[in-house]
Amino acid sequence: KMLPLRSLTLSFRSMSIASSQQEKLATSFVVPKKPATAFNIFVSEKMKAGGKISEQIKIISKEWKSLSGFEKGKYVAKAESSKEKYKVAMMSLTDQQIQEIEQVTVGKRRAKKERKSIKLLEEELKKLQHDKPKSMSAYTYFVKDRFPANAAKATTEIAALGKAWTLLSSYNKEPFEKMARQNKLDRENWEKLVAKDGRLEKIEELKRAIALGGMDALKKNEEREELMAQMKSLKSELAKLKEDKPKVASNGYAYFVKEKIGGTSFSGKTDMKELAKQWNAMSASAKAPYAQRVAQMKLKVKEWE
């Protein structure tokens, strides 16, 4: 009996330690800015506010390529100066600070990877839900009816529509309520359709992955859930194996209290204070039976083990 119990206890403890480990990243100093390249410096000088960035970059790139080595020289010099300043700033940092910067950099790369992963998952989810009816309320249909698709919805006009909807009679609201009921029915039918054609399981998986930060995060979460389920199972099994384990009090006073309050009304702190006084006033010989009971119960526990 001892071997499986010990094995379960060790497994449960090791799982608890593994599940509580967390990654921590933090910086308490100014991180030196990475040096700009000659091209980046050239771009920052040429870039104009208000213009479309992608189009400007194309034009500036062509202009950069057309420059001679001499013309590029001043930008290369600025880049070298920036690089030297960065080296000096990095040399002033401690090893621990450099390590923290590296950890933050890894964290940023991971975050970027997660964003890219989520975007791909969202695109995949959109494809799977391309035929899903949009949720529409009666009021939404009312607003849509009052505003053409290409009309600008001014805040003041929307507010006015809100008041108009409130004042609308039940009879006049009914056409919009009917459309909302049909919309609800269409969405319910869509749910049945995706459950039938096999899309529902994939849709739910994608939603969980997006909510958690990507497929890698979903996998880790599933592993954690599996670990927690194993821990719960081990804990339950451990409790069953220990069902017949004798319970022993830590000292004789505990048995004394149990004896005094057993089968009687108990008023909490007041009675406990009185019992403590009684116990302290008792002689060693009067306390001996309780101490003997503790020793007997400890012996029973050893026999059980």
GROMACS .gro file of C-alpha atoms in nm:
model
  305
    1LYS     CA    1   0.000   0.000   0.000
    2MET     CA    2   0.289   0.236   0.077
    3LEU     CA    3   0.450   0.220  -0.269
    4PRO     CA    4   0.152   0.333  -0.482
    5LEU     CA    5   0.065   0.603  -0.228
    6ARG     CA    6   0.417   0.746  -0.229
    7SER     CA    7   0.429   0.731  -0.609
    8LEU     CA    8   0.100   0.922  -0.637
    9THR     CA    9   0.215   1.185  -0.387
   10LEU     CA   10   0.541   1.247  -0.574
   11SER     CA   11   0.361   1.266  -0.911
   12PHE     CA   12   0.111   1.516  -0.774
   13ARG     CA   13   0.383   1.738  -0.626
   14SER     CA   14   0.593   1.736  -0.945
   15MET     CA   15   0.288   1.832  -1.153
   16SER     CA   16   0.204   2.118  -0.914
   17ILE     CA   17   0.557   2.260  -0.945
   18ALA     CA   18   0.557   2.232  -1.326
   19SER     CA   19   0.218   2.403  -1.365
   20SER     CA   20   0.317   2.700  -1.143
   21GLN     CA   21   0.625   2.805  -1.348
   22GLN     CA   22   0.581   3.143  -1.524
   23GLU     CA   23   0.799   3.357  -1.749
   24LYS     CA   24   0.885   3.709  -1.622
   25LEU     CA   25   1.025   3.992  -1.832
   26ALA     CA   26   1.092   4.344  -1.702
   27THR     CA   27   1.338   4.628  -1.752
   28SER     CA   28   1.410   4.906  -1.500
   29PHE     CA   29   1.648   5.111  -1.720
   30VAL     CA   30   1.654   5.296  -2.052
   31VAL     CA   31   1.727   5.054  -2.335
   32PRO     CA   32   1.973   5.203  -2.590
   33LYS     CA   33   1.807   5.261  -2.927
   34LYS     CA   34   1.949   5.044  -3.203
   35PRO     CA   35   2.155   5.237  -3.464
   36ALA     CA   36   1.985   5.334  -3.789
   37THR     CA   37   2.127   5.223  -4.123
   38ALA     CA   38   2.238   5.475  -4.389
   39PHE     CA   39   1.924   5.396  -4.588
   40ASN     CA   40   1.697   5.449  -4.285
   41ILE     CA   41   1.854   5.789  -4.221
   42PHE     CA   42   1.801   5.882  -4.587
   43VAL     CA   43   1.436   5.771  -4.568
   44SER     CA   44   1.370   5.972  -4.251
   45GLU     CA   45   1.502   6.285  -4.425
   46LYS     CA   46   1.296   6.234  -4.740
   47MET     CA   47   0.970   6.114  -4.586
   48LYS     CA   48   0.686   6.367  -4.598
   49ALA     CA   49   0.400   6.388  -4.352
   50GLY     CA   50   0.052   6.303  -4.479
   51GLY     CA   51   0.161   6.096  -4.778
   52LYS     CA   52   0.103   5.723  -4.819
   53ILE     CA   53   0.402   5.552  -4.658
   54SER     CA   54   0.423   5.252  -4.894
   55GLU     CA   55   0.423   5.475  -5.204
   56GLN     CA   56   0.681   5.711  -5.055
   57ILE     CA   57   0.911   5.421  -4.966
   58LYS     CA   58   0.903   5.296  -5.328
   59ILE     CA   59   0.999   5.640  -5.463
   60ILE     CA   60   1.269   5.697  -5.198
   61SER     CA   61   1.414   5.348  -5.260
   62LYS     CA   62   1.455   5.424  -5.630
   63GLU     CA   63   1.615   5.758  -5.542
   64TRP     CA   64   1.857   5.586  -5.302
   65LYS     CA   65   1.964   5.334  -5.567
   66SER     CA   66   2.034   5.617  -5.811
   67LEU     CA   67   2.273   5.794  -5.568
   68SER     CA   68   2.647   5.766  -5.623
   69GLY     CA   69   2.881   5.627  -5.358
   70PHE     CA   70   2.996   5.981  -5.279
   71GLU     CA   71   2.637   6.103  -5.232
   72LYS     CA   72   2.562   5.811  -5.002
   73GLY     CA   73   2.877   5.888  -4.802
   74LYS     CA   74   2.726   6.140  -4.561
   75TYR     CA   75   2.447   5.896  -4.468
   76VAL     CA   76   2.699   5.615  -4.419
   77ALA     CA   77   2.900   5.846  -4.190
   78LYS     CA   78   2.590   5.928  -3.985
   79ALA     CA   79   2.510   5.556  -3.960
   80GLU     CA   80   2.865   5.480  -3.838
   81SER     CA   81   2.837   5.756  -3.577
   82SER     CA   82   2.504   5.614  -3.462
   83LYS     CA   83   2.659   5.269  -3.440
   84GLU     CA   84   2.948   5.394  -3.224
   85LYS     CA   85   2.710   5.572  -2.987
   86TYR     CA   86   2.509   5.251  -2.955
   87LYS     CA   87   2.825   5.049  -2.875
   88VAL     CA   88   2.923   5.298  -2.602
   89ALA     CA   89   2.572   5.289  -2.453
   90MET     CA   90   2.570   4.906  -2.452
   91MET     CA   91   2.915   4.891  -2.288
   92SER     CA   92   2.783   5.100  -1.998
   93LEU     CA   93   2.521   4.834  -1.917
   94THR     CA   94   2.572   4.546  -1.676
   95ASP     CA   95   2.559   4.180  -1.783
   96GLN     CA   96   2.222   4.148  -1.611
   97GLN     CA   97   2.081   4.447  -1.802
   98ILE     CA   98   2.208   4.307  -2.133
   99GLN     CA   99   2.044   3.975  -2.048
  100GLU     CA  100   1.717   4.156  -1.974
  101ILE     CA  101   1.736   4.334  -2.312
  102GLU     CA  102   1.784   3.999  -2.484
  103GLN     CA  103   1.484   3.856  -2.296
  104VAL     CA  104   1.268   4.153  -2.397
  105THR     CA  105   1.383   4.117  -2.759
  106VAL     CA  106   1.288   3.749  -2.756
  107GLY     CA  107   0.953   3.847  -2.605
  108LYS     CA  108   0.891   4.102  -2.881
  109ARG     CA  109   0.978   3.849  -3.150
  110ARG     CA  110   0.742   3.600  -2.990
  111ALA     CA  111   0.466   3.864  -2.975
  112LYS     CA  112   0.522   3.950  -3.343
  113LYS     CA  113   0.504   3.582  -3.434
  114GLU     CA  114   0.181   3.548  -3.233
  115ARG     CA  115   0.025   3.851  -3.408
  116LYS     CA  116   0.111   3.701  -3.747
  117SER     CA  117  -0.028   3.365  -3.638
  118ILE     CA  118  -0.350   3.524  -3.511
  119LYS     CA  119  -0.396   3.716  -3.837
  120LEU     CA  120  -0.369   3.393  -4.037
  121LEU     CA  121  -0.612   3.222  -3.800
  122GLU     CA  122  -0.859   3.510  -3.833
  123GLU     CA  123  -0.841   3.485  -4.213
  124GLU     CA  124  -0.903   3.111  -4.195
  125LEU     CA  125  -1.195   3.167  -3.956
  126LYS     CA  126  -1.342   3.431  -4.187
  127LYS     CA  127  -1.337   3.184  -4.477
  128LEU     CA  128  -1.512   2.918  -4.269
  129GLN     CA  129  -1.777   3.170  -4.162
  130HIS     CA  130  -1.821   3.342  -4.500
  131ASP     CA  131  -2.188   3.240  -4.517
  132LYS     CA  132  -2.272   3.320  -4.153
  133PRO     CA  133  -2.564   3.568  -4.126
  134LYS     CA  134  -2.473   3.887  -3.944
  135SER     CA  135  -2.655   3.935  -3.612
  136MET     CA  136  -2.920   4.205  -3.659
  137SER     CA  137  -3.163   4.344  -3.401
  138ALA     CA  138  -3.497   4.509  -3.480
  139TYR     CA  139  -3.343   4.850  -3.408
  140THR     CA  140  -3.050   4.775  -3.642
  141TYR     CA  141  -3.296   4.699  -3.923
  142PHE     CA  142  -3.479   5.023  -3.840
  143VAL     CA  143  -3.156   5.227  -3.867
  144LYS     CA  144  -3.057   5.047  -4.187
  145ASP     CA  145  -3.398   5.126  -4.334
  146ARG     CA  146  -3.363   5.494  -4.248
  147PHE     CA  147  -3.002   5.518  -4.369
  148PRO     CA  148  -2.898   5.401  -4.717
  149ALA     CA  149  -2.579   5.192  -4.727
  150ASN     CA  150  -2.374   5.479  -4.874
  151ALA     CA  151  -2.505   5.750  -4.639
  152ALA     CA  152  -2.280   5.907  -4.375
  153LYS     CA  153  -2.420   5.828  -4.031
  154ALA     CA  154  -2.380   6.149  -3.832
  155THR     CA  155  -2.385   6.113  -3.451
  156THR     CA  156  -2.668   6.364  -3.414
  157GLU     CA  157  -2.881   6.179  -3.672
  158ILE     CA  158  -2.822   5.844  -3.502
  159ALA     CA  159  -2.925   5.996  -3.168
  160ALA     CA  160  -3.241   6.131  -3.330
  161LEU     CA  161  -3.316   5.784  -3.469
  162GLY     CA  162  -3.278   5.638  -3.121
  163LYS     CA  163  -3.548   5.871  -2.994
  164ALA     CA  164  -3.766   5.798  -3.297
  165TRP     CA  165  -3.738   5.423  -3.230
  166THR     CA  166  -3.839   5.472  -2.866
  167LEU     CA  167  -4.150   5.666  -2.972
  168LEU     CA  168  -4.241   5.417  -3.244
  169SER     CA  169  -4.559   5.216  -3.179
  170SER     CA  170  -4.554   4.837  -3.143
  171TYR     CA  171  -4.745   4.811  -3.471
  172ASN     CA  172  -4.480   5.012  -3.660
  173LYS     CA  173  -4.196   4.821  -3.492
  174GLU     CA  174  -4.343   4.482  -3.593
  175PRO     CA  175  -4.190   4.468  -3.947
  176PHE     CA  176  -3.844   4.521  -3.797
  177GLU     CA  177  -3.912   4.274  -3.514
  178LYS     CA  178  -4.018   4.019  -3.776
  179MET     CA  179  -3.691   4.066  -3.968
  180ALA     CA  180  -3.495   4.027  -3.642
  181ARG     CA  181  -3.678   3.700  -3.567
  182GLN     CA  182  -3.599   3.573  -3.914
  183ASN     CA  183  -3.236   3.676  -3.867
  184LYS     CA  184  -3.220   3.477  -3.543
  185LEU     CA  185  -3.370   3.176  -3.718
  186ASP     CA  186  -3.119   3.209  -4.005
  187ARG     CA  187  -2.830   3.214  -3.758
  188GLU     CA  188  -2.966   2.908  -3.576
  189ASN     CA  189  -2.999   2.724  -3.908
  190TRP     CA  190  -2.642   2.824  -3.994
  191GLU     CA  191  -2.521   2.676  -3.663
  192LYS     CA  192  -2.695   2.348  -3.753
  193LEU     CA  193  -2.543   2.356  -4.102
  194VAL     CA  194  -2.181   2.398  -3.982
  195ALA     CA  195  -2.234   2.127  -3.720
  196LYS     CA  196  -2.354   1.896  -3.997
  197ASP     CA  197  -2.085   1.975  -4.255
  198GLY     CA  198  -1.800   1.948  -4.002
  199ARG     CA  199  -1.699   2.314  -3.987
  200LEU     CA  200  -1.816   2.375  -3.629
  201GLU     CA  201  -1.532   2.186  -3.459
  202LYS     CA  202  -1.269   2.371  -3.664
  203ILE     CA  203  -1.442   2.707  -3.603
  204GLU     CA  204  -1.445   2.649  -3.226
  205GLU     CA  205  -1.078   2.546  -3.234
  206LEU     CA  206  -0.983   2.861  -3.426
  207LYS     CA  207  -1.179   3.083  -3.187
  208ARG     CA  208  -1.002   2.929  -2.887
  209ALA     CA  209  -0.663   2.966  -3.058
  210ILE     CA  210  -0.730   3.334  -3.141
  211ALA     CA  211  -0.848   3.406  -2.786
  212LEU     CA  212  -0.536   3.244  -2.637
  213GLY     CA  213  -0.287   3.401  -2.880
  214GLY     CA  214  -0.228   3.142  -3.153
  215MET     CA  215  -0.213   2.768  -3.216
  216ASP     CA  216   0.102   2.727  -3.002
  217ALA     CA  217  -0.078   2.890  -2.709
  218LEU     CA  218  -0.381   2.668  -2.769
  219LYS     CA  219  -0.160   2.359  -2.764
  220LYS     CA  220   0.002   2.472  -2.437
  221ASN     CA  221  -0.341   2.543  -2.289
  222GLU     CA  222  -0.465   2.196  -2.390
  223GLU     CA  223  -0.152   2.043  -2.235
  224ARG     CA  224  -0.216   2.244  -1.917
  225GLU     CA  225  -0.580   2.131  -1.907
  226GLU     CA  226  -0.467   1.772  -1.952
  227LEU     CA  227  -0.212   1.818  -1.674
  228MET     CA  228  -0.479   1.965  -1.442
  229ALA     CA  229  -0.711   1.672  -1.522
  230GLN     CA  230  -0.431   1.428  -1.436
  231MET     CA  231  -0.361   1.615  -1.114
  232LYS     CA  232  -0.731   1.602  -1.021
  233SER     CA  233  -0.742   1.229  -1.097
  234LEU     CA  234  -0.427   1.163  -0.892
  235LYS     CA  235  -0.562   1.372  -0.604
  236SER     CA  236  -0.889   1.175  -0.608
  237GLU     CA  237  -0.702   0.844  -0.620
  238LEU     CA  238  -0.474   0.958  -0.339
  239ALA     CA  239  -0.775   1.053  -0.124
  240LYS     CA  240  -0.929   0.706  -0.181
  241LEU     CA  241  -0.607   0.531  -0.076
  242LYS     CA  242  -0.599   0.741   0.243
  243GLU     CA  243  -0.967   0.694   0.333
  244ASP     CA  244  -0.891   0.442   0.610
  245LYS     CA  245  -0.585   0.628   0.741
  246PRO     CA  246  -0.627   0.694   1.118
  247LYS     CA  247  -0.648   1.063   1.207
  248VAL     CA  248  -0.418   1.170   1.486
  249ALA     CA  249  -0.425   1.500   1.676
  250SER     CA  250  -0.102   1.694   1.722
  251ASN     CA  251  -0.129   1.701   2.101
  252GLY     CA  252  -0.335   1.586   2.401
  253TYR     CA  253  -0.517   1.920   2.433
  254ALA     CA  254  -0.693   1.858   2.101
  255TYR     CA  255  -0.842   1.530   2.236
  256PHE     CA  256  -0.937   1.708   2.557
  257VAL     CA  257  -1.129   1.977   2.362
  258LYS     CA  258  -1.296   1.715   2.142
  259GLU     CA  259  -1.409   1.525   2.449
  260LYS     CA  260  -1.553   1.833   2.617
  261ILE     CA  261  -1.743   1.978   2.321
  262GLY     CA  262  -1.865   1.647   2.177
  263GLY     CA  263  -2.244   1.633   2.181
  264THR     CA  264  -2.284   1.974   2.354
  265SER     CA  265  -2.362   2.327   2.237
  266PHE     CA  266  -2.050   2.528   2.167
  267SER     CA  267  -2.029   2.910   2.172
  268GLY     CA  268  -1.691   2.956   2.007
  269LYS     CA  269  -1.417   3.179   2.154
  270THR     CA  270  -1.576   3.207   2.500
  271ASP     CA  271  -1.590   2.830   2.559
  272MET     CA  272  -1.242   2.780   2.409
  273LYS     CA  273  -1.096   3.026   2.657
  274GLU     CA  274  -1.266   2.841   2.941
  275LEU     CA  275  -1.140   2.504   2.815
  276ALA     CA  276  -0.786   2.645   2.785
  277LYS     CA  277  -0.803   2.755   3.150
  278GLN     CA  278  -0.923   2.411   3.256
  279TRP     CA  279  -0.645   2.242   3.062
  280ASN     CA  280  -0.374   2.466   3.208
  281ALA     CA  281  -0.507   2.400   3.562
  282MET     CA  282  -0.493   2.021   3.517
  283SER     CA  283  -0.210   1.818   3.669
  284ALA     CA  284   0.035   1.613   3.462
  285SER     CA  285  -0.134   1.291   3.575
  286ALA     CA  286  -0.474   1.424   3.463
  287LYS     CA  287  -0.331   1.513   3.119
  288ALA     CA  288  -0.153   1.177   3.085
  289PRO     CA  289  -0.452   0.984   2.931
  290TYR     CA  290  -0.476   1.238   2.651
  291ALA     CA  291  -0.103   1.220   2.579
  292GLN     CA  292  -0.131   0.841   2.584
  293ARG     CA  293  -0.412   0.861   2.328
  294VAL     CA  294  -0.190   1.067   2.094
  295ALA     CA  295   0.084   0.802   2.125
  296GLN     CA  296  -0.168   0.523   2.052
  297MET     CA  297  -0.301   0.700   1.741
  298LYS     CA  298   0.053   0.764   1.611
  299LEU     CA  299   0.123   0.392   1.653
  300LYS     CA  300  -0.192   0.312   1.451
  301VAL     CA  301  -0.076   0.547   1.174
  302LYS     CA  302   0.260   0.369   1.158
  303GLU     CA  303   0.083   0.034   1.140
  304TRP     CA  304  -0.139   0.170   0.858
  305GLU     CA  305   0.167   0.284   0.665
   0.00000   0.00000   0.00000
